[in-house]
């Protein structure tokens, strides 16, 4: 493939901030356990394409291009390392070493969860240590999606200094102070986002300080237990809703400031971990369990996000959603009967781990039996095969047209 060159990047210290003007680029990474290797295979192709276009060679990082990188569950692990300026190759090597240890079943006994959260935490800490969301080690915007159990709310935390809860807040009437988002440690956010029920224990984070020790905690689980295992729709809302204030407005005088929307203003690239519809044979309906319910939720949420984002954009290679609406290639949102302009540029990369007659050009050259086996998201043994299949799919799916010229990086004012 040929890629359009854009000017050399400025040094990282001079690159745009979240609130700076100009087009914005978002990278959204799904959850999926050991199937995170699929994400990494696509990211390698994306990194290679953008590196070639940048002219920076081996110095290029995805954190140089994307203004905001967000992830759920295993996507949060990958997103954080990318936001810290890591290469995809380094993250993949680390992931391949970690996975067999993280997903080693605990010895049966009094354990209620299949895997050790302690092992997961120790691995994460080797990279992020005790850095916080305000860390200068983050080279670009980072969003980690998790679910708070005790309030039932979704927490998409981002390193945005203009966020309403960035600084500590008083005012609960009991002398307590809510910790500012900037003070949450990266490892505890990732640990929370990856706490898939029955696989890893929930994680407790202290929210308030100034009360009796231990009061005011929040209990968090995997962000996949929400509509946002694929966080692309959440990140779109974060960009376009003023309350999230990514544009850096003054919250003391107004509702905040959003990023401008439009096909030349906002680019979202969404990367999956291998998707499939959660199905149960009629004779097994009574045995439907929590894990299958979770998989069904993940599938439903991903379809919802993909439907809405394709409806609001003109994706170059859209996915067919179902037999009723297809890929929405002829649809865009309308207002008073008039077709609206696209609200963003969007592309989704993934592989289908099932036979999919709606997307025949994206079928994998493997048997039905193998596809079913590859759906397991806690099976390190599947990673080499998944990686090989995803690398080939990435070569076919990733295209220079998915990174429009409107989003080419520009030189710094000093010409560096």
mmCIF file of C-alpha atoms in Angstrom:
data_model
loop_
_atom_site.group_PDB
_atom_site.id
_atom_site.type_symbol
_atom_site.label_atom_id
_atom_site.label_comp_id
_atom_site.label_asym_id
_atom_site.label_seq_id
_atom_site.Cartn_x
_atom_site.Cartn_y
_atom_site.Cartn_z
ATOM 1 C CA UNK A 1 0.000 0.000 0.000
ATOM 2 C CA UNK A 2 1.052 3.583 -0.580
ATOM 3 C CA UNK A 3 0.618 6.185 2.122
ATOM 4 C CA UNK A 4 0.489 9.962 1.850
ATOM 5 C CA UNK A 5 3.409 11.487 3.717
ATOM 6 C CA UNK A 6 2.715 14.217 6.222
ATOM 7 C CA UNK A 7 5.262 16.591 7.796
ATOM 8 C CA UNK A 8 7.607 15.391 10.533
ATOM 9 C CA UNK A 9 6.146 15.392 14.035
ATOM 10 C CA UNK A 10 7.115 17.897 16.657
ATOM 11 C CA UNK A 11 8.911 16.683 19.785
ATOM 12 C CA UNK A 12 6.459 15.156 22.238
ATOM 13 C CA UNK A 13 6.718 18.131 24.614
ATOM 14 C CA UNK A 14 5.325 20.382 21.858
ATOM 15 C CA UNK A 15 2.490 18.190 20.598
ATOM 16 C CA UNK A 16 -1.157 19.134 20.976
ATOM 17 C CA UNK A 17 -2.996 18.804 24.263
ATOM 18 C CA UNK A 18 -6.531 17.546 24.688
ATOM 19 C CA UNK A 19 -7.900 21.097 24.676
ATOM 20 C CA UNK A 20 -5.926 22.442 21.712
ATOM 21 C CA UNK A 21 -7.746 23.343 18.470
ATOM 22 C CA UNK A 22 -7.700 21.203 15.362
ATOM 23 C CA UNK A 23 -8.869 17.734 14.266
ATOM 24 C CA UNK A 24 -8.841 14.993 16.899
ATOM 25 C CA UNK A 25 -8.012 11.295 16.605
ATOM 26 C CA UNK A 26 -9.278 8.564 18.938
ATOM 27 C CA UNK A 27 -8.163 4.935 19.206
ATOM 28 C CA UNK A 28 -10.651 2.591 20.934
ATOM 29 C CA UNK A 29 -9.595 -0.878 22.123
ATOM 30 C CA UNK A 30 -12.013 -3.668 23.108
ATOM 31 C CA UNK A 31 -11.850 -6.026 26.052
ATOM 32 C CA UNK A 32 -11.403 -9.745 25.447
ATOM 33 C CA UNK A 33 -8.844 -11.410 27.731
ATOM 34 C CA UNK A 34 -6.213 -13.429 25.897
ATOM 35 C CA UNK A 35 -7.873 -12.425 22.644
ATOM 36 C CA UNK A 36 -6.149 -9.080 23.167
ATOM 37 C CA UNK A 37 -3.529 -10.595 20.867
ATOM 38 C CA UNK A 38 -5.983 -9.883 18.013
ATOM 39 C CA UNK A 39 -5.947 -6.188 18.904
ATOM 40 C CA UNK A 40 -2.162 -6.179 18.934
ATOM 41 C CA UNK A 41 -1.986 -7.785 15.481
ATOM 42 C CA UNK A 42 -4.132 -4.989 14.028
ATOM 43 C CA UNK A 43 -2.213 -2.328 15.960
ATOM 44 C CA UNK A 44 1.026 -3.535 14.414
ATOM 45 C CA UNK A 45 -0.400 -2.908 10.953
ATOM 46 C CA UNK A 46 -1.786 0.496 11.971
ATOM 47 C CA UNK A 47 1.530 1.479 13.533
ATOM 48 C CA UNK A 48 3.434 0.389 10.438
ATOM 49 C CA UNK A 49 1.131 2.386 8.144
ATOM 50 C CA UNK A 50 1.334 5.561 10.212
ATOM 51 C CA UNK A 51 5.063 5.190 10.795
ATOM 52 C CA UNK A 52 5.654 5.052 7.051
ATOM 53 C CA UNK A 53 3.437 8.073 6.494
ATOM 54 C CA UNK A 54 5.091 10.079 9.274
ATOM 55 C CA UNK A 55 8.602 9.786 7.904
ATOM 56 C CA UNK A 56 9.876 9.359 11.472
ATOM 57 C CA UNK A 57 10.901 5.736 11.142
ATOM 58 C CA UNK A 58 11.462 3.799 14.353
ATOM 59 C CA UNK A 59 10.962 6.922 16.459
ATOM 60 C CA UNK A 60 7.242 6.985 15.648
ATOM 61 C CA UNK A 61 4.707 5.913 18.267
ATOM 62 C CA UNK A 62 0.924 5.645 18.094
ATOM 63 C CA UNK A 63 0.846 8.140 20.968
ATOM 64 C CA UNK A 64 2.247 10.679 18.485
ATOM 65 C CA UNK A 65 -0.827 10.353 16.261
ATOM 66 C CA UNK A 66 -3.800 9.697 18.516
ATOM 67 C CA UNK A 67 -5.050 12.428 20.859
ATOM 68 C CA UNK A 68 -6.981 9.957 23.013
ATOM 69 C CA UNK A 69 -6.456 6.220 23.431
ATOM 70 C CA UNK A 70 -9.138 4.388 25.388
ATOM 71 C CA UNK A 71 -9.636 0.795 26.399
ATOM 72 C CA UNK A 72 -11.806 -1.580 28.365
ATOM 73 C CA UNK A 73 -10.446 -4.597 30.268
ATOM 74 C CA UNK A 74 -7.449 -5.985 28.347
ATOM 75 C CA UNK A 75 -7.897 -2.958 26.101
ATOM 76 C CA UNK A 76 -7.068 -0.767 29.100
ATOM 77 C CA UNK A 77 -3.779 -2.622 29.592
ATOM 78 C CA UNK A 78 -2.810 -2.082 25.965
ATOM 79 C CA UNK A 79 -4.139 1.497 25.822
ATOM 80 C CA UNK A 80 -2.136 2.565 28.874
ATOM 81 C CA UNK A 81 1.122 1.242 27.470
ATOM 82 C CA UNK A 82 0.462 2.895 24.108
ATOM 83 C CA UNK A 83 -0.318 6.194 25.852
ATOM 84 C CA UNK A 84 3.027 5.861 27.656
ATOM 85 C CA UNK A 85 4.795 5.798 24.304
ATOM 86 C CA UNK A 86 5.448 2.055 23.998
ATOM 87 C CA UNK A 87 5.775 0.346 20.620
ATOM 88 C CA UNK A 88 3.215 -2.279 19.717
ATOM 89 C CA UNK A 89 5.971 -4.891 19.360
ATOM 90 C CA UNK A 90 7.126 -4.314 22.943
ATOM 91 C CA UNK A 91 3.562 -4.559 24.260
ATOM 92 C CA UNK A 92 2.946 -7.778 22.321
ATOM 93 C CA UNK A 93 6.098 -9.434 23.663
ATOM 94 C CA UNK A 94 5.100 -8.488 27.195
ATOM 95 C CA UNK A 95 1.534 -9.717 26.688
ATOM 96 C CA UNK A 96 2.698 -13.078 25.356
ATOM 97 C CA UNK A 97 4.873 -13.545 28.458
ATOM 98 C CA UNK A 98 2.215 -12.372 30.906
ATOM 99 C CA UNK A 99 -0.840 -14.233 29.628
ATOM 100 C CA UNK A 100 0.113 -17.795 30.695
ATOM 101 C CA UNK A 101 0.797 -16.587 34.242
ATOM 102 C CA UNK A 102 -2.224 -14.273 34.567
ATOM 103 C CA UNK A 103 -4.602 -16.912 33.204
ATOM 104 C CA UNK A 104 -3.293 -19.826 35.278
ATOM 105 C CA UNK A 105 -6.246 -21.249 37.286
ATOM 106 C CA UNK A 106 -6.026 -20.990 41.038
ATOM 107 C CA UNK A 107 -5.873 -24.132 43.160
ATOM 108 C CA UNK A 108 -9.386 -25.168 44.122
ATOM 109 C CA UNK A 109 -10.373 -24.370 47.669
ATOM 110 C CA UNK A 110 -11.859 -21.238 49.133
ATOM 111 C CA UNK A 111 -11.316 -19.197 45.998
ATOM 112 C CA UNK A 112 -14.419 -17.798 44.343
ATOM 113 C CA UNK A 113 -12.646 -16.594 41.213
ATOM 114 C CA UNK A 114 -10.829 -18.598 38.581
ATOM 115 C CA UNK A 115 -7.638 -16.513 38.427
ATOM 116 C CA UNK A 116 -5.428 -14.622 40.861
ATOM 117 C CA UNK A 117 -5.933 -10.877 40.910
ATOM 118 C CA UNK A 118 -2.596 -10.585 42.685
ATOM 119 C CA UNK A 119 -0.736 -11.972 39.686
ATOM 120 C CA UNK A 120 -2.575 -9.596 37.364
ATOM 121 C CA UNK A 121 -1.783 -6.627 39.613
ATOM 122 C CA UNK A 122 1.905 -7.468 39.915
ATOM 123 C CA UNK A 123 2.291 -7.658 36.141
ATOM 124 C CA UNK A 124 0.580 -4.319 35.623
ATOM 125 C CA UNK A 125 2.733 -2.680 38.289
ATOM 126 C CA UNK A 126 5.947 -3.725 36.551
ATOM 127 C CA UNK A 127 5.022 -1.257 33.811
ATOM 128 C CA UNK A 128 3.017 1.543 35.460
ATOM 129 C CA UNK A 129 4.467 1.258 38.996
ATOM 130 C CA UNK A 130 2.678 3.860 41.159
ATOM 131 C CA UNK A 131 2.128 6.430 38.430
ATOM 132 C CA UNK A 132 -1.188 8.268 38.620
ATOM 133 C CA UNK A 133 -3.638 9.430 35.979
ATOM 134 C CA UNK A 134 -1.826 12.791 36.076
ATOM 135 C CA UNK A 135 1.527 11.164 35.300
ATOM 136 C CA UNK A 136 3.874 12.838 32.869
ATOM 137 C CA UNK A 137 4.685 9.330 31.664
ATOM 138 C CA UNK A 138 1.473 9.508 29.624
ATOM 139 C CA UNK A 139 2.338 11.034 26.270
ATOM 140 C CA UNK A 140 -1.245 11.514 25.103
ATOM 141 C CA UNK A 141 -4.838 11.234 26.297
ATOM 142 C CA UNK A 142 -5.808 8.003 28.068
ATOM 143 C CA UNK A 143 -9.282 6.721 28.991
ATOM 144 C CA UNK A 144 -9.883 3.596 31.106
ATOM 145 C CA UNK A 145 -13.454 2.265 31.228
ATOM 146 C CA UNK A 146 -14.660 0.412 34.326
ATOM 147 C CA UNK A 147 -17.938 -0.334 36.101
ATOM 148 C CA UNK A 148 -18.675 0.663 39.688
ATOM 149 C CA UNK A 149 -20.673 -2.135 41.352
ATOM 150 C CA UNK A 150 -21.945 -0.337 44.427
ATOM 151 C CA UNK A 151 -23.569 2.493 42.458
ATOM 152 C CA UNK A 152 -24.211 0.715 39.152
ATOM 153 C CA UNK A 153 -22.457 3.520 37.265
ATOM 154 C CA UNK A 154 -19.977 3.411 34.392
ATOM 155 C CA UNK A 155 -16.678 5.165 35.101
ATOM 156 C CA UNK A 156 -14.725 6.251 32.012
ATOM 157 C CA UNK A 157 -11.741 7.991 33.627
ATOM 158 C CA UNK A 158 -9.520 10.157 31.441
ATOM 159 C CA UNK A 159 -6.357 12.151 32.115
ATOM 160 C CA UNK A 160 -8.137 15.415 31.340
ATOM 161 C CA UNK A 161 -7.044 18.315 33.600
ATOM 162 C CA UNK A 162 -10.308 20.092 32.742
ATOM 163 C CA UNK A 163 -12.492 17.230 34.013
ATOM 164 C CA UNK A 164 -15.071 18.169 36.652
ATOM 165 C CA UNK A 165 -13.542 15.701 39.133
ATOM 166 C CA UNK A 166 -9.869 16.161 38.278
ATOM 167 C CA UNK A 167 -9.038 17.973 41.524
ATOM 168 C CA UNK A 168 -10.098 16.846 45.031
ATOM 169 C CA UNK A 169 -13.584 17.994 46.032
ATOM 170 C CA UNK A 170 -15.079 18.661 49.458
ATOM 171 C CA UNK A 171 -18.718 18.980 50.301
ATOM 172 C CA UNK A 172 -20.292 15.722 51.429
ATOM 173 C CA UNK A 173 -21.289 17.417 54.679
ATOM 174 C CA UNK A 174 -19.155 15.096 56.828
ATOM 175 C CA UNK A 175 -15.766 16.653 56.301
ATOM 176 C CA UNK A 176 -14.720 14.124 53.700
ATOM 177 C CA UNK A 177 -12.814 15.019 50.556
ATOM 178 C CA UNK A 178 -13.371 13.159 47.320
ATOM 179 C CA UNK A 179 -10.070 12.139 45.764
ATOM 180 C CA UNK A 180 -9.361 13.920 42.526
ATOM 181 C CA UNK A 181 -9.230 11.745 39.427
ATOM 182 C CA UNK A 182 -5.658 12.901 38.941
ATOM 183 C CA UNK A 183 -4.650 11.023 42.110
ATOM 184 C CA UNK A 184 -5.981 7.595 41.118
ATOM 185 C CA UNK A 185 -3.122 5.245 40.355
ATOM 186 C CA UNK A 186 -3.003 3.697 36.918
ATOM 187 C CA UNK A 187 -2.614 0.177 38.245
ATOM 188 C CA UNK A 188 -5.776 0.380 40.349
ATOM 189 C CA UNK A 189 -7.771 1.689 37.392
ATOM 190 C CA UNK A 190 -6.504 -1.066 35.093
ATOM 191 C CA UNK A 191 -7.030 -3.662 37.815
ATOM 192 C CA UNK A 192 -10.645 -2.476 38.133
ATOM 193 C CA UNK A 193 -11.278 -2.422 34.396
ATOM 194 C CA UNK A 194 -10.044 -6.020 34.073
ATOM 195 C CA UNK A 195 -12.018 -7.508 36.986
ATOM 196 C CA UNK A 196 -14.275 -9.785 34.925
ATOM 197 C CA UNK A 197 -16.847 -11.413 37.237
ATOM 198 C CA UNK A 198 -16.061 -15.040 38.220
ATOM 199 C CA UNK A 199 -12.586 -14.694 36.683
ATOM 200 C CA UNK A 200 -11.028 -11.956 38.838
ATOM 201 C CA UNK A 201 -12.232 -10.507 42.131
ATOM 202 C CA UNK A 202 -13.770 -7.010 42.231
ATOM 203 C CA UNK A 203 -11.385 -4.208 43.163
ATOM 204 C CA UNK A 204 -11.906 -1.680 45.942
ATOM 205 C CA UNK A 205 -10.757 1.914 45.440
ATOM 206 C CA UNK A 206 -10.891 4.550 48.169
ATOM 207 C CA UNK A 207 -12.990 7.442 46.859
ATOM 208 C CA UNK A 208 -13.223 9.686 49.907
ATOM 209 C CA UNK A 209 -10.575 10.750 52.394
ATOM 210 C CA UNK A 210 -11.033 12.361 55.800
ATOM 211 C CA UNK A 211 -13.516 9.867 57.221
ATOM 212 C CA UNK A 212 -12.732 6.806 59.277
ATOM 213 C CA UNK A 213 -10.184 4.587 57.581
ATOM 214 C CA UNK A 214 -11.892 2.333 55.057
ATOM 215 C CA UNK A 215 -15.019 4.482 54.633
ATOM 216 C CA UNK A 216 -16.076 5.755 51.263
ATOM 217 C CA UNK A 217 -14.689 3.045 48.948
ATOM 218 C CA UNK A 218 -16.017 2.118 45.552
ATOM 219 C CA UNK A 219 -16.150 -1.470 44.309
ATOM 220 C CA UNK A 220 -15.257 -1.883 40.659
ATOM 221 C CA UNK A 221 -15.513 -4.614 38.053
ATOM 222 C CA UNK A 222 -14.692 -5.086 34.398
ATOM 223 C CA UNK A 223 -15.867 -2.281 32.117
ATOM 224 C CA UNK A 224 -17.139 -5.004 29.795
ATOM 225 C CA UNK A 225 -20.095 -5.455 32.160
ATOM 226 C CA UNK A 226 -21.635 -2.426 30.455
ATOM 227 C CA UNK A 227 -22.453 -1.448 26.863
ATOM 228 C CA UNK A 228 -18.823 -0.412 26.429
ATOM 229 C CA UNK A 229 -16.653 -3.494 26.200
ATOM 230 C CA UNK A 230 -16.082 -1.842 22.836
ATOM 231 C CA UNK A 231 -15.433 1.672 24.181
ATOM 232 C CA UNK A 232 -15.720 3.494 20.830
ATOM 233 C CA UNK A 233 -19.233 4.826 21.474
ATOM 234 C CA UNK A 234 -18.299 5.967 24.985
ATOM 235 C CA UNK A 235 -15.264 7.783 23.584
ATOM 236 C CA UNK A 236 -17.412 9.418 20.900
ATOM 237 C CA UNK A 237 -19.770 10.684 23.592
ATOM 238 C CA UNK A 238 -16.808 11.883 25.611
ATOM 239 C CA UNK A 239 -15.607 13.877 22.598
ATOM 240 C CA UNK A 240 -18.970 15.384 21.700
ATOM 241 C CA UNK A 241 -20.733 15.987 25.042
ATOM 242 C CA UNK A 242 -19.858 19.259 26.748
ATOM 243 C CA UNK A 243 -20.046 17.828 30.259
ATOM 244 C CA UNK A 244 -16.918 15.761 29.655
ATOM 245 C CA UNK A 245 -15.135 19.030 28.823
ATOM 246 C CA UNK A 246 -12.385 17.627 26.605
ATOM 247 C CA UNK A 247 -12.293 21.037 24.923
ATOM 248 C CA UNK A 248 -11.155 22.703 28.146
ATOM 249 C CA UNK A 249 -14.062 25.039 28.922
ATOM 250 C CA UNK A 250 -14.508 26.933 32.179
ATOM 251 C CA UNK A 251 -16.909 24.789 34.224
ATOM 252 C CA UNK A 252 -17.407 27.639 36.669
ATOM 253 C CA UNK A 253 -19.173 29.688 34.005
ATOM 254 C CA UNK A 254 -20.690 27.116 31.677
ATOM 255 C CA UNK A 255 -21.405 23.454 30.924
ATOM 256 C CA UNK A 256 -17.985 22.785 29.452
ATOM 257 C CA UNK A 257 -16.612 22.543 25.930
ATOM 258 C CA UNK A 258 -16.751 19.590 23.548
ATOM 259 C CA UNK A 259 -14.549 18.705 20.604
ATOM 260 C CA UNK A 260 -15.978 19.800 17.222
ATOM 261 C CA UNK A 261 -17.699 16.957 15.392
ATOM 262 C CA UNK A 262 -17.618 16.224 11.666
ATOM 263 C CA UNK A 263 -15.867 13.937 9.208
ATOM 264 C CA UNK A 264 -12.863 16.287 9.047
ATOM 265 C CA UNK A 265 -12.813 17.023 12.781
ATOM 266 C CA UNK A 266 -13.042 13.665 14.566
ATOM 267 C CA UNK A 267 -11.532 10.293 13.632
ATOM 268 C CA UNK A 268 -12.281 7.141 15.638
ATOM 269 C CA UNK A 269 -10.451 3.898 14.907
ATOM 270 C CA UNK A 270 -11.981 0.934 16.764
ATOM 271 C CA UNK A 271 -10.090 -2.350 17.184
ATOM 272 C CA UNK A 272 -11.697 -5.599 18.355
ATOM 273 C CA UNK A 273 -10.516 -8.835 19.944
ATOM 274 C CA UNK A 274 -12.481 -11.233 17.748
ATOM 275 C CA UNK A 275 -16.270 -10.986 17.801
ATOM 276 C CA UNK A 276 -19.123 -13.481 17.721
ATOM 277 C CA UNK A 277 -22.728 -13.737 18.811
ATOM 278 C CA UNK A 278 -23.226 -15.561 22.103
ATOM 279 C CA UNK A 279 -25.473 -18.516 21.283
ATOM 280 C CA UNK A 280 -27.027 -21.314 23.283
ATOM 281 C CA UNK A 281 -28.482 -24.488 21.824
ATOM 282 C CA UNK A 282 -32.207 -24.886 22.614
ATOM 283 C CA UNK A 283 -31.577 -27.929 24.782
ATOM 284 C CA UNK A 284 -29.129 -25.987 26.961
ATOM 285 C CA UNK A 285 -31.296 -22.953 27.766
ATOM 286 C CA UNK A 286 -31.762 -24.080 31.375
ATOM 287 C CA UNK A 287 -28.000 -24.210 31.809
ATOM 288 C CA UNK A 288 -27.465 -20.603 30.704
ATOM 289 C CA UNK A 289 -24.980 -19.242 33.218
ATOM 290 C CA UNK A 290 -23.343 -15.984 34.290
ATOM 291 C CA UNK A 291 -20.442 -16.323 31.863
ATOM 292 C CA UNK A 292 -22.745 -16.811 28.879
ATOM 293 C CA UNK A 293 -24.875 -13.900 30.054
ATOM 294 C CA UNK A 294 -21.772 -11.719 30.183
ATOM 295 C CA UNK A 295 -20.773 -12.789 26.681
ATOM 296 C CA UNK A 296 -24.248 -11.923 25.447
ATOM 297 C CA UNK A 297 -23.997 -8.475 27.032
ATOM 298 C CA UNK A 298 -20.629 -7.889 25.387
ATOM 299 C CA UNK A 299 -21.977 -8.893 21.978
ATOM 300 C CA UNK A 300 -25.106 -6.740 22.314
ATOM 301 C CA UNK A 301 -23.129 -3.687 23.420
ATOM 302 C CA UNK A 302 -20.634 -4.034 20.595
ATOM 303 C CA UNK A 303 -23.422 -4.306 18.016
ATOM 304 C CA UNK A 304 -25.139 -1.239 19.456
ATOM 305 C CA UNK A 305 -21.971 0.853 19.332
ATOM 306 C CA UNK A 306 -21.093 -0.309 15.828
ATOM 307 C CA UNK A 307 -24.620 0.422 14.579
ATOM 308 C CA UNK A 308 -24.670 3.958 15.941
ATOM 309 C CA UNK A 309 -21.148 4.873 14.839
ATOM 310 C CA UNK A 310 -21.658 3.561 11.309
ATOM 311 C CA UNK A 311 -25.017 5.377 11.189
ATOM 312 C CA UNK A 312 -23.241 8.651 12.024
ATOM 313 C CA UNK A 313 -20.321 8.206 9.623
ATOM 314 C CA UNK A 314 -19.395 7.109 6.133
ATOM 315 C CA UNK A 315 -17.077 4.227 6.992
ATOM 316 C CA UNK A 316 -14.976 3.086 4.027
ATOM 317 C CA UNK A 317 -15.568 -0.594 4.780
ATOM 318 C CA UNK A 318 -18.573 -0.869 7.107
ATOM 319 C CA UNK A 319 -19.613 -4.113 8.750
ATOM 320 C CA UNK A 320 -23.054 -5.588 8.159
ATOM 321 C CA UNK A 321 -24.877 -5.527 11.488
ATOM 322 C CA UNK A 322 -27.794 -7.851 10.765
ATOM 323 C CA UNK A 323 -30.062 -8.996 7.951
ATOM 324 C CA UNK A 324 -32.494 -6.115 8.484
ATOM 325 C CA UNK A 325 -30.312 -2.999 8.396
ATOM 326 C CA UNK A 326 -27.207 -4.366 6.714
ATOM 327 C CA UNK A 327 -24.145 -2.124 6.960
ATOM 328 C CA UNK A 328 -26.061 1.198 6.929
ATOM 329 C CA UNK A 329 -24.018 2.230 3.897
ATOM 330 C CA UNK A 330 -27.001 4.157 2.508
ATOM 331 C CA UNK A 331 -27.994 5.641 5.873
ATOM 332 C CA UNK A 332 -26.954 8.742 7.752
ATOM 333 C CA UNK A 333 -28.744 10.471 10.605
ATOM 334 C CA UNK A 334 -31.482 12.822 9.429
ATOM 335 C CA UNK A 335 -32.961 16.017 10.810
ATOM 336 C CA UNK A 336 -36.387 17.116 9.555
ATOM 337 C CA UNK A 337 -36.060 14.740 6.625
ATOM 338 C CA UNK A 338 -32.713 16.168 5.546
ATOM 339 C CA UNK A 339 -29.673 13.885 5.653
ATOM 340 C CA UNK A 340 -27.106 15.278 8.052
ATOM 341 C CA UNK A 341 -23.402 15.498 7.366
ATOM 342 C CA UNK A 342 -21.315 12.715 8.938
ATOM 343 C CA UNK A 343 -20.478 13.408 12.567
ATOM 344 C CA UNK A 344 -17.120 11.630 12.395
ATOM 345 C CA UNK A 345 -14.762 9.514 10.345
ATOM 346 C CA UNK A 346 -14.903 5.945 11.633
ATOM 347 C CA UNK A 347 -13.439 2.537 10.912
ATOM 348 C CA UNK A 348 -13.733 -0.770 12.755
ATOM 349 C CA UNK A 349 -11.086 -3.516 12.539
ATOM 350 C CA UNK A 350 -11.777 -7.020 13.821
ATOM 351 C CA UNK A 351 -12.059 -10.698 12.946
ATOM 352 C CA UNK A 352 -15.233 -12.761 13.166
ATOM 353 C CA UNK A 353 -14.917 -15.926 15.251
ATOM 354 C CA UNK A 354 -17.996 -17.482 13.690
ATOM 355 C CA UNK A 355 -19.428 -18.155 10.260
ATOM 356 C CA UNK A 356 -20.912 -14.832 9.153
ATOM 357 C CA UNK A 357 -22.923 -14.786 5.945
ATOM 358 C CA UNK A 358 -23.431 -11.030 6.311
ATOM 359 C CA UNK A 359 -19.705 -10.324 5.973
ATOM 360 C CA UNK A 360 -18.461 -13.089 3.644
ATOM 361 C CA UNK A 361 -15.378 -11.194 2.543
ATOM 362 C CA UNK A 362 -14.114 -11.218 6.123
ATOM 363 C CA UNK A 363 -14.571 -14.905 6.898
ATOM 364 C CA UNK A 364 -11.555 -16.735 8.304
ATOM 365 C CA UNK A 365 -10.208 -19.799 6.470
ATOM 366 C CA UNK A 366 -10.748 -22.156 9.407
ATOM 367 C CA UNK A 367 -13.295 -24.775 10.415
ATOM 368 C CA UNK A 368 -16.395 -24.128 12.492
ATOM 369 C CA UNK A 369 -14.944 -26.284 15.262
ATOM 370 C CA UNK A 370 -11.759 -24.217 15.418
ATOM 371 C CA UNK A 371 -13.710 -20.956 15.407
ATOM 372 C CA UNK A 372 -15.643 -22.082 18.470
ATOM 373 C CA UNK A 373 -12.417 -23.060 20.235
ATOM 374 C CA UNK A 374 -10.870 -19.664 19.457
ATOM 375 C CA UNK A 375 -13.759 -17.842 21.129
ATOM 376 C CA UNK A 376 -12.347 -18.723 24.565
ATOM 377 C CA UNK A 377 -10.985 -15.492 26.087
ATOM 378 C CA UNK A 378 -8.982 -17.123 28.888
ATOM 379 C CA UNK A 379 -6.956 -19.569 26.770
ATOM 380 C CA UNK A 380 -3.308 -18.554 26.226
ATOM 381 C CA UNK A 381 -2.861 -21.654 24.053
ATOM 382 C CA UNK A 382 -4.986 -19.990 21.357
ATOM 383 C CA UNK A 383 -2.872 -16.868 21.095
ATOM 384 C CA UNK A 384 -0.397 -17.954 18.359
ATOM 385 C CA UNK A 385 -3.211 -19.045 16.063
ATOM 386 C CA UNK A 386 -5.287 -15.930 16.768
ATOM 387 C CA UNK A 387 -2.284 -13.726 16.112
ATOM 388 C CA UNK A 388 -1.573 -15.361 12.749
ATOM 389 C CA UNK A 389 -5.197 -15.042 11.636
ATOM 390 C CA UNK A 390 -5.467 -11.430 12.803
ATOM 391 C CA UNK A 391 -2.206 -10.390 11.138
ATOM 392 C CA UNK A 392 -3.484 -11.633 7.795
ATOM 393 C CA UNK A 393 -6.836 -9.942 8.350
ATOM 394 C CA UNK A 394 -5.075 -6.700 9.300
ATOM 395 C CA UNK A 395 -3.142 -6.682 6.026
ATOM 396 C CA UNK A 396 -6.445 -6.881 4.198
ATOM 397 C CA UNK A 397 -8.483 -4.464 6.324
ATOM 398 C CA UNK A 398 -6.138 -1.607 7.253
ATOM 399 C CA UNK A 399 -5.954 0.959 4.450
ATOM 400 C CA UNK A 400 -4.458 4.410 4.056
ATOM 401 C CA UNK A 401 -7.931 5.803 3.282
ATOM 402 C CA UNK A 402 -8.913 5.118 6.906
ATOM 403 C CA UNK A 403 -6.531 7.905 7.980
ATOM 404 C CA UNK A 404 -7.788 10.884 5.923
ATOM 405 C CA UNK A 405 -5.553 13.794 5.003
ATOM 406 C CA UNK A 406 -7.578 16.063 7.286
ATOM 407 C CA UNK A 407 -5.961 14.236 10.219
ATOM 408 C CA UNK A 408 -2.364 14.407 8.998
ATOM 409 C CA UNK A 409 -0.037 15.607 11.719
ATOM 410 C CA UNK A 410 1.503 19.053 11.228
ATOM 411 C CA UNK A 411 4.723 20.738 12.185
ATOM 412 C CA UNK A 412 5.041 22.678 15.417
ATOM 413 C CA UNK A 413 4.968 26.479 15.163
ATOM 414 C CA UNK A 414 8.749 26.592 15.576
ATOM 415 C CA UNK A 415 9.128 24.302 12.550
ATOM 416 C CA UNK A 416 10.606 21.416 14.547
#
